Tab-separated table of C-alpha atoms and ligand atoms in Angstrom:
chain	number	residue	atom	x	y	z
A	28	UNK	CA	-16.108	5.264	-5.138
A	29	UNK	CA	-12.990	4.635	-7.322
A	30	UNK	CA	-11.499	1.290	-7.011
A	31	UNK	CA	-8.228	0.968	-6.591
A	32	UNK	CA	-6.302	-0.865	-9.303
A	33	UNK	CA	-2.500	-1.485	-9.533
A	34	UNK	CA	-2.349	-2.569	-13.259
A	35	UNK	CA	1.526	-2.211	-13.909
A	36	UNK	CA	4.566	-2.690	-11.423
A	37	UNK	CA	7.351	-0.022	-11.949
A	38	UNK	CA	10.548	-1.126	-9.576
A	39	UNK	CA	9.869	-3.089	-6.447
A	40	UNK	CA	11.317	-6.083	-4.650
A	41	UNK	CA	10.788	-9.355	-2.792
A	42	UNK	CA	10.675	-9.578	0.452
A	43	UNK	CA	12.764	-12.607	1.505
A	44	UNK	CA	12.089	-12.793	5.077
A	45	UNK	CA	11.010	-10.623	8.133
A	46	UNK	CA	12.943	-12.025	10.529
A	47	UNK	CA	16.214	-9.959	11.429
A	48	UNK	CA	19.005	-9.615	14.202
A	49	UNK	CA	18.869	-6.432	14.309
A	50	UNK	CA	16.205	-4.295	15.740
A	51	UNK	CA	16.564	-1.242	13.750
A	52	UNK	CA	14.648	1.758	15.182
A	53	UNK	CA	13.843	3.711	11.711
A	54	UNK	CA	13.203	-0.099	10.502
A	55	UNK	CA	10.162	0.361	7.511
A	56	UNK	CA	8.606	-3.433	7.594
A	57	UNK	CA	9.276	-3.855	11.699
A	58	UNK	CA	11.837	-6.302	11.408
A	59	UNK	CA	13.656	-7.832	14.174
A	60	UNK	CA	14.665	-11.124	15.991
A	61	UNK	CA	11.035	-11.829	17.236
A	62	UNK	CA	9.720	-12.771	13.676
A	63	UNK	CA	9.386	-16.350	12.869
A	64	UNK	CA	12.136	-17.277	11.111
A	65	UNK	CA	9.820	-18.151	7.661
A	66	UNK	CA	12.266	-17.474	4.320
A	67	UNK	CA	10.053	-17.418	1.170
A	68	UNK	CA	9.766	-20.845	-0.852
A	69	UNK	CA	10.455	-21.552	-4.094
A	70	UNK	CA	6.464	-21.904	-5.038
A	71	UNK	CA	6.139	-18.237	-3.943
A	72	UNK	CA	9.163	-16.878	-5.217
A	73	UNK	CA	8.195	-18.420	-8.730
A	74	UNK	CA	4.700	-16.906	-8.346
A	75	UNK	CA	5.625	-13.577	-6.732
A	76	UNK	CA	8.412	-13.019	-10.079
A	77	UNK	CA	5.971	-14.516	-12.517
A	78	UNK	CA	3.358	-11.355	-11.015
A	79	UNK	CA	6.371	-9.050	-12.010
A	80	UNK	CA	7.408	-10.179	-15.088
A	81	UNK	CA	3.374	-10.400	-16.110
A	82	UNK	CA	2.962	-6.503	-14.974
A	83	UNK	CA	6.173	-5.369	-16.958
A	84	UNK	CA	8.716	-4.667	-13.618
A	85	UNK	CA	11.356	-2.960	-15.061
A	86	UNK	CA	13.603	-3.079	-11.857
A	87	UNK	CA	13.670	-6.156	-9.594
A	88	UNK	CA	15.695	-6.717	-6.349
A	89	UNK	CA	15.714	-8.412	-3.064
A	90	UNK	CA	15.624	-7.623	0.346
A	91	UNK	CA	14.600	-8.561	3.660
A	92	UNK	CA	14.528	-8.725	6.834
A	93	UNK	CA	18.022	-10.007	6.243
A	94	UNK	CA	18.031	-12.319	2.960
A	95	UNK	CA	21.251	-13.545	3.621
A	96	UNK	CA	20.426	-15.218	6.759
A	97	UNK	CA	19.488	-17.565	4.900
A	98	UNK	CA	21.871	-18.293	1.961
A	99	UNK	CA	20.855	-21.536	0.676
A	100	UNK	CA	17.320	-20.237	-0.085
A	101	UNK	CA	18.211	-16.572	-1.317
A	102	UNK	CA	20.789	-19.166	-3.985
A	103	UNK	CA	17.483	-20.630	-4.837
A	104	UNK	CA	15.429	-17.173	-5.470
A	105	UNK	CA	18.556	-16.117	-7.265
A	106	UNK	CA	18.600	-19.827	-9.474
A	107	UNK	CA	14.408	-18.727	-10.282
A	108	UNK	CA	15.216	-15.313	-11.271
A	109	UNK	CA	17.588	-16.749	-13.832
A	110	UNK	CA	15.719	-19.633	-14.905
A	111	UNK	CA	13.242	-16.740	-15.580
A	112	UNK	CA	15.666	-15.080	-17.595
A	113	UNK	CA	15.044	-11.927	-14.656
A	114	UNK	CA	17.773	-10.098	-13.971
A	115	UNK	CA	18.390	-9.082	-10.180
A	116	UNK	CA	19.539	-5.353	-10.087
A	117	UNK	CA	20.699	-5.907	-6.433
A	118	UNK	CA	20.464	-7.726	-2.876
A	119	UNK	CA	20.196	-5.885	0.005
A	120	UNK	CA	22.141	-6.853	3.573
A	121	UNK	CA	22.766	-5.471	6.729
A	122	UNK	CA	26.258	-7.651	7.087
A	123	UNK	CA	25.096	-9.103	10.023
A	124	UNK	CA	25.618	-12.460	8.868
A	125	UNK	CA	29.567	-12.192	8.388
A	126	UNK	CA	31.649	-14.061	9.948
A	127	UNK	CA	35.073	-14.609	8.345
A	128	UNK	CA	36.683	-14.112	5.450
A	129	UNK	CA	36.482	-17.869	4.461
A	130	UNK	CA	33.036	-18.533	4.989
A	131	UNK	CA	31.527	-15.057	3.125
A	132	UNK	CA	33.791	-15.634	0.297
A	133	UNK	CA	32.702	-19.050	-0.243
A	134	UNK	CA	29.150	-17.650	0.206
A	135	UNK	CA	29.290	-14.346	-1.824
A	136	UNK	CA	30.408	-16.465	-4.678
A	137	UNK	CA	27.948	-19.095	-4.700
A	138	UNK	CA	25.307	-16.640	-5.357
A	139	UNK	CA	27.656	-14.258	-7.565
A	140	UNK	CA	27.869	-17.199	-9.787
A	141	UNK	CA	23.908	-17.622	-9.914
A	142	UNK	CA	23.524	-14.139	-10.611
A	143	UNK	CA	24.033	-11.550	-7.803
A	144	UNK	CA	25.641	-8.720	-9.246
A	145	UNK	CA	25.297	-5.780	-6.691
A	146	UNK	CA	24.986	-6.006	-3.362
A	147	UNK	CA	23.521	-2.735	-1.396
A	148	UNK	CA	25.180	-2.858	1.905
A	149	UNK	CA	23.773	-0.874	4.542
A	150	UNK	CA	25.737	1.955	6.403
A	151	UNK	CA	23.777	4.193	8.862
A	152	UNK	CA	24.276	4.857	12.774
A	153	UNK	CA	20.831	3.098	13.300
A	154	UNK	CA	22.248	0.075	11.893
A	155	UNK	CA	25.777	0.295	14.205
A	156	UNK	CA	22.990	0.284	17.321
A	157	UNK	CA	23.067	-3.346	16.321
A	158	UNK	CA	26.047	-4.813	13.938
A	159	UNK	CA	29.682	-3.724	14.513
A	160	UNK	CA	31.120	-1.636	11.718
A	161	UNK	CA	33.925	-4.356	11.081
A	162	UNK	CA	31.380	-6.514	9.505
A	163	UNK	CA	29.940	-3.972	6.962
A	164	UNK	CA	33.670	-3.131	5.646
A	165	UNK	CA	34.693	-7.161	5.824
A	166	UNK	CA	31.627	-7.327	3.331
A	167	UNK	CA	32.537	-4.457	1.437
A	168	UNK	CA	36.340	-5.604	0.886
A	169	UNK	CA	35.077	-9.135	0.219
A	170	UNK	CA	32.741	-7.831	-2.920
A	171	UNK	CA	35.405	-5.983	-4.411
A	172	UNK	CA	37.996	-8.777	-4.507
A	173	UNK	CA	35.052	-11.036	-5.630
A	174	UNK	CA	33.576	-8.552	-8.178
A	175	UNK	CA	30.627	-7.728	-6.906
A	176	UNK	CA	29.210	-4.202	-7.249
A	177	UNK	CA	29.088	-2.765	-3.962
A	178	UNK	CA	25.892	0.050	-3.477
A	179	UNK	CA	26.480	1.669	0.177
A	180	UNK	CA	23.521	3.026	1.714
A	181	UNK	CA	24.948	5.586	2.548
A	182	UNK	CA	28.451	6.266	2.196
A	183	UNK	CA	28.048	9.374	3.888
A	184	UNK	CA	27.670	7.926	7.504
A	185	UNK	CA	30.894	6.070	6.803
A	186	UNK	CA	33.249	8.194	8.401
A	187	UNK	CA	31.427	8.706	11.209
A	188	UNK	CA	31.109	5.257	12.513
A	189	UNK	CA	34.236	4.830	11.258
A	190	UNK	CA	35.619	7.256	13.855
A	191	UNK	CA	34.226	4.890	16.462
A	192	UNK	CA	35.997	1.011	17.543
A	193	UNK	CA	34.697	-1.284	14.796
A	194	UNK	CA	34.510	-4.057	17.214
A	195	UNK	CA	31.564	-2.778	18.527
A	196	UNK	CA	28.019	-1.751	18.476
A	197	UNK	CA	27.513	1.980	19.521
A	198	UNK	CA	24.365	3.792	20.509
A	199	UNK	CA	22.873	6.410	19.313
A	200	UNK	CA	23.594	8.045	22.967
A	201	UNK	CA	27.211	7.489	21.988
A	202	UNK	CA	27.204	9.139	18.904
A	203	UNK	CA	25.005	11.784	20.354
A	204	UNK	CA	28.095	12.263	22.527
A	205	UNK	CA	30.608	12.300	19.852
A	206	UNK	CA	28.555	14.497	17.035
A	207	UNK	CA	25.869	16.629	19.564
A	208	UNK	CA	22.593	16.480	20.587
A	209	UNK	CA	21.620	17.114	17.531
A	210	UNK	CA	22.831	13.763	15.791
A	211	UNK	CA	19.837	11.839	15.896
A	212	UNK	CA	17.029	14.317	14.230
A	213	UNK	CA	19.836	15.500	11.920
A	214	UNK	CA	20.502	11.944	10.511
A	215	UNK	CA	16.638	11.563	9.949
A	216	UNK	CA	17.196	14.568	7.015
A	217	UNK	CA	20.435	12.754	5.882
A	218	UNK	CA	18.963	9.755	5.452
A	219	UNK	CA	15.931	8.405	3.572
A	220	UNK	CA	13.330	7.239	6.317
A	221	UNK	CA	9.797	6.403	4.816
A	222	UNK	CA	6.707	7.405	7.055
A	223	UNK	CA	6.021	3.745	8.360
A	224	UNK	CA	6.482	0.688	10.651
A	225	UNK	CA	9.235	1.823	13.449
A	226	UNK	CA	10.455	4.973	12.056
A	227	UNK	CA	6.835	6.844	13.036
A	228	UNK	CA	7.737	6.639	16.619
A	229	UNK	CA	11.129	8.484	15.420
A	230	UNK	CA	9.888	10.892	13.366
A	231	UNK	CA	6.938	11.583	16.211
A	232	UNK	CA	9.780	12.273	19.159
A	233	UNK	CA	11.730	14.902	16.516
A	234	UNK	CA	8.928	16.429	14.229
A	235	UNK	CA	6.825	18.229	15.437
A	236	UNK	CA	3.118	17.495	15.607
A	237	UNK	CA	0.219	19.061	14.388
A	238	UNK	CA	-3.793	18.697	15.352
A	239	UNK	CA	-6.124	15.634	13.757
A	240	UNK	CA	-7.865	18.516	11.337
A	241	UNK	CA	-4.664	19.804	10.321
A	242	UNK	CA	-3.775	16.173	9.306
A	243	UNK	CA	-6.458	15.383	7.348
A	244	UNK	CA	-6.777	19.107	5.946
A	245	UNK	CA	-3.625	18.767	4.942
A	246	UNK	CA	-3.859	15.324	3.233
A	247	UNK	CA	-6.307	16.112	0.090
A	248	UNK	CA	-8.345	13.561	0.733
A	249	UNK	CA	-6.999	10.710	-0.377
A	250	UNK	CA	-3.943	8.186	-0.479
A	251	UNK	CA	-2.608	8.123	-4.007
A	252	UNK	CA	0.851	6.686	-2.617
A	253	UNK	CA	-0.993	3.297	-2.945
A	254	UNK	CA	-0.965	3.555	-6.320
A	255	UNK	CA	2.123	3.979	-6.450
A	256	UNK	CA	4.966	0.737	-7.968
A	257	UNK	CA	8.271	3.187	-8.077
A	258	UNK	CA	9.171	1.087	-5.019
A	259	UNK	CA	6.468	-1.543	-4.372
A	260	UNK	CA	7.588	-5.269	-2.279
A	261	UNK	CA	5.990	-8.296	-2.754
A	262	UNK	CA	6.589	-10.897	0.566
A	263	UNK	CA	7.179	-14.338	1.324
A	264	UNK	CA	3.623	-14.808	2.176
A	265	UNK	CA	2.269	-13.429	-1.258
A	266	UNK	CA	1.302	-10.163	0.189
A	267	UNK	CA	1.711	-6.831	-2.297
A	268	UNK	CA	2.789	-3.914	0.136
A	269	UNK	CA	0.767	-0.921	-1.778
A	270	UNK	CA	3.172	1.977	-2.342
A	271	UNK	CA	5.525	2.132	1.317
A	272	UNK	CA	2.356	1.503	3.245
A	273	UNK	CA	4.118	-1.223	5.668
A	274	UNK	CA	1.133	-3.474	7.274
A	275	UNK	CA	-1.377	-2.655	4.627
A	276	UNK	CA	-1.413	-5.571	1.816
A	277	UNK	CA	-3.188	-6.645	-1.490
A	278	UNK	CA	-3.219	-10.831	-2.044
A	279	UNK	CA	-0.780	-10.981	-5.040
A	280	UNK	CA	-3.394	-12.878	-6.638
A	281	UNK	CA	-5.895	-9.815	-6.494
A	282	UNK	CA	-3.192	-7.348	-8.612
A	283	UNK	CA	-3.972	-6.206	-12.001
A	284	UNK	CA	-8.071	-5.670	-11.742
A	285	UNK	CA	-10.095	-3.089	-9.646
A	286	UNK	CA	-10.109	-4.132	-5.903
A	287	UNK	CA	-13.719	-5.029	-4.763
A	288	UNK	CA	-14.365	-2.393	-1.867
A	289	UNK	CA	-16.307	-4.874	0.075
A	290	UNK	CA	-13.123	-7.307	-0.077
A	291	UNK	CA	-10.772	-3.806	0.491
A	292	UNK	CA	-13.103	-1.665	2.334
A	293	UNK	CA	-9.997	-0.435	4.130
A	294	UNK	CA	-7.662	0.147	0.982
A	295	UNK	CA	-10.969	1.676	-0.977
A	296	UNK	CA	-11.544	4.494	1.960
A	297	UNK	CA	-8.112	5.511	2.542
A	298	UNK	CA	-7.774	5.296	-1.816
A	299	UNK	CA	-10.654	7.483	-2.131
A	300	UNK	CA	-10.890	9.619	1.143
A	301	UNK	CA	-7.579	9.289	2.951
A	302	UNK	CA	-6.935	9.435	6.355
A	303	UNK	CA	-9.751	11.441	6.947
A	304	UNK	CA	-11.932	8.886	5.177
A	305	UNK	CA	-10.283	5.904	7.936
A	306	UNK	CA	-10.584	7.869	10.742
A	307	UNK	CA	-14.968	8.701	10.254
A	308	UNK	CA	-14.759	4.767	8.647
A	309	UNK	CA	-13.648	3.190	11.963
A	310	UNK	CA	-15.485	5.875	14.367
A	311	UNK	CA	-18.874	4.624	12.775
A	312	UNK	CA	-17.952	1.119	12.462
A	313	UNK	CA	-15.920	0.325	15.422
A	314	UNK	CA	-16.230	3.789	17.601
A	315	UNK	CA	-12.882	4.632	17.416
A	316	UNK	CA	-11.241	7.735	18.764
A	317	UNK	CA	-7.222	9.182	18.445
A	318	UNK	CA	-5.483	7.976	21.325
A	319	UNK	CA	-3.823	11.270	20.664
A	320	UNK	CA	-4.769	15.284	19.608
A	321	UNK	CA	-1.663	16.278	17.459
A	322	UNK	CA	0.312	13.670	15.388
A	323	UNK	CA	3.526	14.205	13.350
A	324	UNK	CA	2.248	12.541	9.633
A	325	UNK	CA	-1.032	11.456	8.904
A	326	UNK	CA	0.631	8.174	8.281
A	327	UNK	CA	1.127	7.887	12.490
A	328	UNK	CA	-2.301	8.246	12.828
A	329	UNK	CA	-3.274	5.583	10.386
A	330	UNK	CA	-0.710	3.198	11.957
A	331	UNK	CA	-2.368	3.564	15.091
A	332	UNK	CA	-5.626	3.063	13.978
A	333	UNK	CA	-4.255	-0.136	11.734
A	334	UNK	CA	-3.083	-1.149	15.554
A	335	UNK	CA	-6.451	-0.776	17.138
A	336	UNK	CA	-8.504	-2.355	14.617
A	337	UNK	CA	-5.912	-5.422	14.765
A	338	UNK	CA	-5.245	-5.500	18.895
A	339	UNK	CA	-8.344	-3.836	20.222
A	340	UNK	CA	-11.256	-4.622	17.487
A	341	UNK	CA	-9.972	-7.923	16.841
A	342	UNK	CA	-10.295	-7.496	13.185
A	343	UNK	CA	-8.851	-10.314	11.043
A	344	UNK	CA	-8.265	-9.266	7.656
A	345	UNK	CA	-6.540	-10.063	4.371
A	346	UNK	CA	-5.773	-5.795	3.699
A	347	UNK	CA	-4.233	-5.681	7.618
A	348	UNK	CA	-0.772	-8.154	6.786
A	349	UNK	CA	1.771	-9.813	7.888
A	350	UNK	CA	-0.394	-9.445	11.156
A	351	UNK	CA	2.893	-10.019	12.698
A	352	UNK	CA	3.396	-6.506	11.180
A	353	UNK	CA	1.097	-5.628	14.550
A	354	UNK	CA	2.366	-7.621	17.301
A	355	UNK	CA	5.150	-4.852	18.394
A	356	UNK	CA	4.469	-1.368	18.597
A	357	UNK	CA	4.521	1.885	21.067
A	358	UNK	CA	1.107	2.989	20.091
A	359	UNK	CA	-1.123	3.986	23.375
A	360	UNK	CA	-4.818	2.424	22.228
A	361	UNK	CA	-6.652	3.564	25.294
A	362	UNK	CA	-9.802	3.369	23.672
A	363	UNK	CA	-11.876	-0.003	23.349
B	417	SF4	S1	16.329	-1.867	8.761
B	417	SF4	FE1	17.218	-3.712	7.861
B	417	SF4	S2	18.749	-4.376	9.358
B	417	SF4	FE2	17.414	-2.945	10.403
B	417	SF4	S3	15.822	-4.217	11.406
B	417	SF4	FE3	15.031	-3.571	9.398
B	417	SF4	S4	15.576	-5.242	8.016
B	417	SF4	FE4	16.847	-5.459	9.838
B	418	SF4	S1	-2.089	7.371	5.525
B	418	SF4	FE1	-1.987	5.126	5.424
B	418	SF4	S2	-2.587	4.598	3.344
B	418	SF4	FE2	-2.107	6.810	3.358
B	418	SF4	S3	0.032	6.912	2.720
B	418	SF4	FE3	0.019	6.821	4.975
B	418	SF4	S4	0.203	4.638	5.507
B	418	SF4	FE4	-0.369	4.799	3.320
C-alpha cells in the first residue's frame, strides 16, 4: 500500500482552543462550551510554528474554538509568531467575547501592536443562533477605528441579521419565518460548510442520501483530501488535522516522512482504499455494520464509523483525536 506522506504544508492554521460559547450547528471541529477550557501553550505553539516554518507554510493564521477567549495567551502566540519573524495573515473570532467598547479596544490593540493585522469576523445566521449581532458590528467598528483589517465571513448574511433586533440571538426557526422555509438548506449553498464534525448531521437532514455502494462507488477508492495542506490546522495538543478531516489526526512529530501503516492503519486504508477500504477494514476487524442504508457524503459514514470504533469498540488511538472530538454526536451506533 502507499503510505501516506504530508511532506510540505501549503496554508493552514493553529488551532488555539476547542472550547467555545457557542454551539454552532454547521461547527467543523465540534466546538462548544463542553470542551475543557485547555488554550495552547507557548511550548506547543513554538513547536507547532517551528513544523510550519520547517515545511515552507506560505499562509499562517489562527483560529479556534474562540482564540480570543483567551487574550493573554493568543498575545503570547502572536509575541512567538513574531519572535519567529512569521507573519500572521489573520485571527479568526466569533465576537462573542465583546463586551464594551473600553475593554475590546484596550484588547484589540494589545495584540494589534504584537502583530494582528486582520481579523476574520464571523457573520452567518448559524452564528446569530448563539451571539447577538450587536457584538459582531461593535467588533467590526472597533477594527476600523483601530486599523485593523476587517475579513467578514460573509458579508452577504449581513443584511439579513441585520433586519432582525441586534440585542438578540435568533433561531434559525425565526429566520425561517422571516426568509421561508427554505432559509436553512439555502444558506448551506451560500455558505462554505466542509463535510465534517456538526455540519454532517445538517447536510444529512437537507441532502439527500444515497445507498452504501453508491457511496463508495462514487468515491474512487481512496481519500486524497488527506493529502491535502491548502487548508490544513495544527491544535493545541500537537495534533495535524489531515486535509478538513475533523477527528482524524497525525502526531505533529510524525509529519514530513511516510506514515507507518501499522502506526496509521486507519489513515493508510482510507489513503489507499477510501471509505470503502474503512468500512470492509472495521467489518473484519471489529464486525462493524452501517447503522444506516443511504447516507448523504461518504464523509457521514466515516464519521460514524470514527464514532463506533471510539464509543462502541473502545479503540484508543493516536489517528482517532482530540477524542473529545467523539464525546458529542447524533450518530445511532446500534451495532456492538
Ligand atoms: S463555528 Fe466557530 S463560533 Fe461556532 S461553535 Fe465552532 S468555533 Fe465556535
Ligand atoms: S471519508 Fe473520511 S478520510 Fe475521506 S475525506 Fe471524508 S472524512 Fe476524510
Amino acid at each position: 500500500m502507499q503510505k501516506l506522506a504530508v511532506t510540505f504544508l501549503m496554508s493552514g492554521g493553529l488551532i488555539t482552543n476547542y472550547y467555545c460559547v457557542s454551539r454552532c450547528r454547521h461547527c467543523l471541529y465540534r466546538c462548544s462550551p463542553q470542551w475543557p477550557k485547555d488554550y495552547i501553550s507557548p511550548e506547543v505553539t513554538c513547536s507547532n510554528l517551528e513544523t510550519m516554518k520547517k515545511m515552507q507554510c506560505q499562509s499562517i493564521h489562527i483560529g479556534g474554538g474562540e482564540p480570543l477567549l483567551n487574550p493573554e495567551g493568543l498575545l503570547r502566540v502572536l509575541e512567538i509568531a513574531n519572535d519567529m519573524g512569521l507573519h500572521i495573515e489573520y485571527v479568526e473570532t466569533n465576537s462573542a467575547w465583546f463586551k464594551n467598547y473600553e475593554s475590546a479596544r484596550a484588547i484589540l490593540r494589545s495584540l494589534a501592536d504584537n502583530g494582528l493585522s486582520t481579523l476574520l469576523i464571523s457573520i452567518s445566521p448559524f452564528h446569530n443562533e448563539h451571539i447577538p449581532f450587536y457584538k459582531v458590528k461593535s467588533v467590526i467598528k472597533t477594527c476600523r477605528e483601530l486599523g485593523i483589517a476587517v475579513f467578514p465571513w460573509i458579508s452577504a448574511f449581513f443584511p439579513e441579521i441585520d433586519a432582525l433586533d441586534d440585542r438578540k440571538k435568533h433561531s434559525l426557526e425565526e429566520y425561517k419565518a422571516l426568509y421561508g422555509v427554505d432559509y436553512e438548506n439555502s444558506i448551506l449553498h451560500r455558505y462554505w460548510v466542509s463535510a465534517g464534525g456538526r455540519a454532517l448531521e445538517l447536510l444529512a437532514e437537507h441532502y439527500p442520501s444515497h445507498p452504501v455502494a453508491t457511496i463508495i462507488e462514487h468515491s474512487n477508492g481512496c481519500c486524497p483530501e488527506l493529502a491535502n495542506t491548502s487548508h490544513f490546522h495544527i491544535d493545541l495538543y500537537g495534533n495535524y488535522i489531515p486535509g478538513l478531516c475533523a477527528g482524524l489526526a497525525i502526531r505533529r512529530e510524525d509529519l514530513d516522512a511516510p506514515l507507518d501503516e501499522t502506526e496509521y492503519p486507519l489513515l493508510t486504508v482510507l489513503y489507499n482504499h477510501g471509505i470503502g477500504g474503512l468500512l470492509d477494514y472495521v467489518r473484519d476487524h471489529y464486525n462493524y455494520t452501517p447503522a444506516k442504508t443511504a447516507y448523504a457524503h461518504k464523509c457521514e459514514l466515516c464519521a460514524e464509523i470514527r464514532f463506533f470504533l471510539v464509543n462502541k469498540a473502545g479503540v484508543t488511538s493516536h489517528e482517532l483525536q482530540p477524542v473529545r472530538h467523539y464525546g458529542e454526536g447524533k450518530f445511532e451506533i446500534t451495532n456492538k
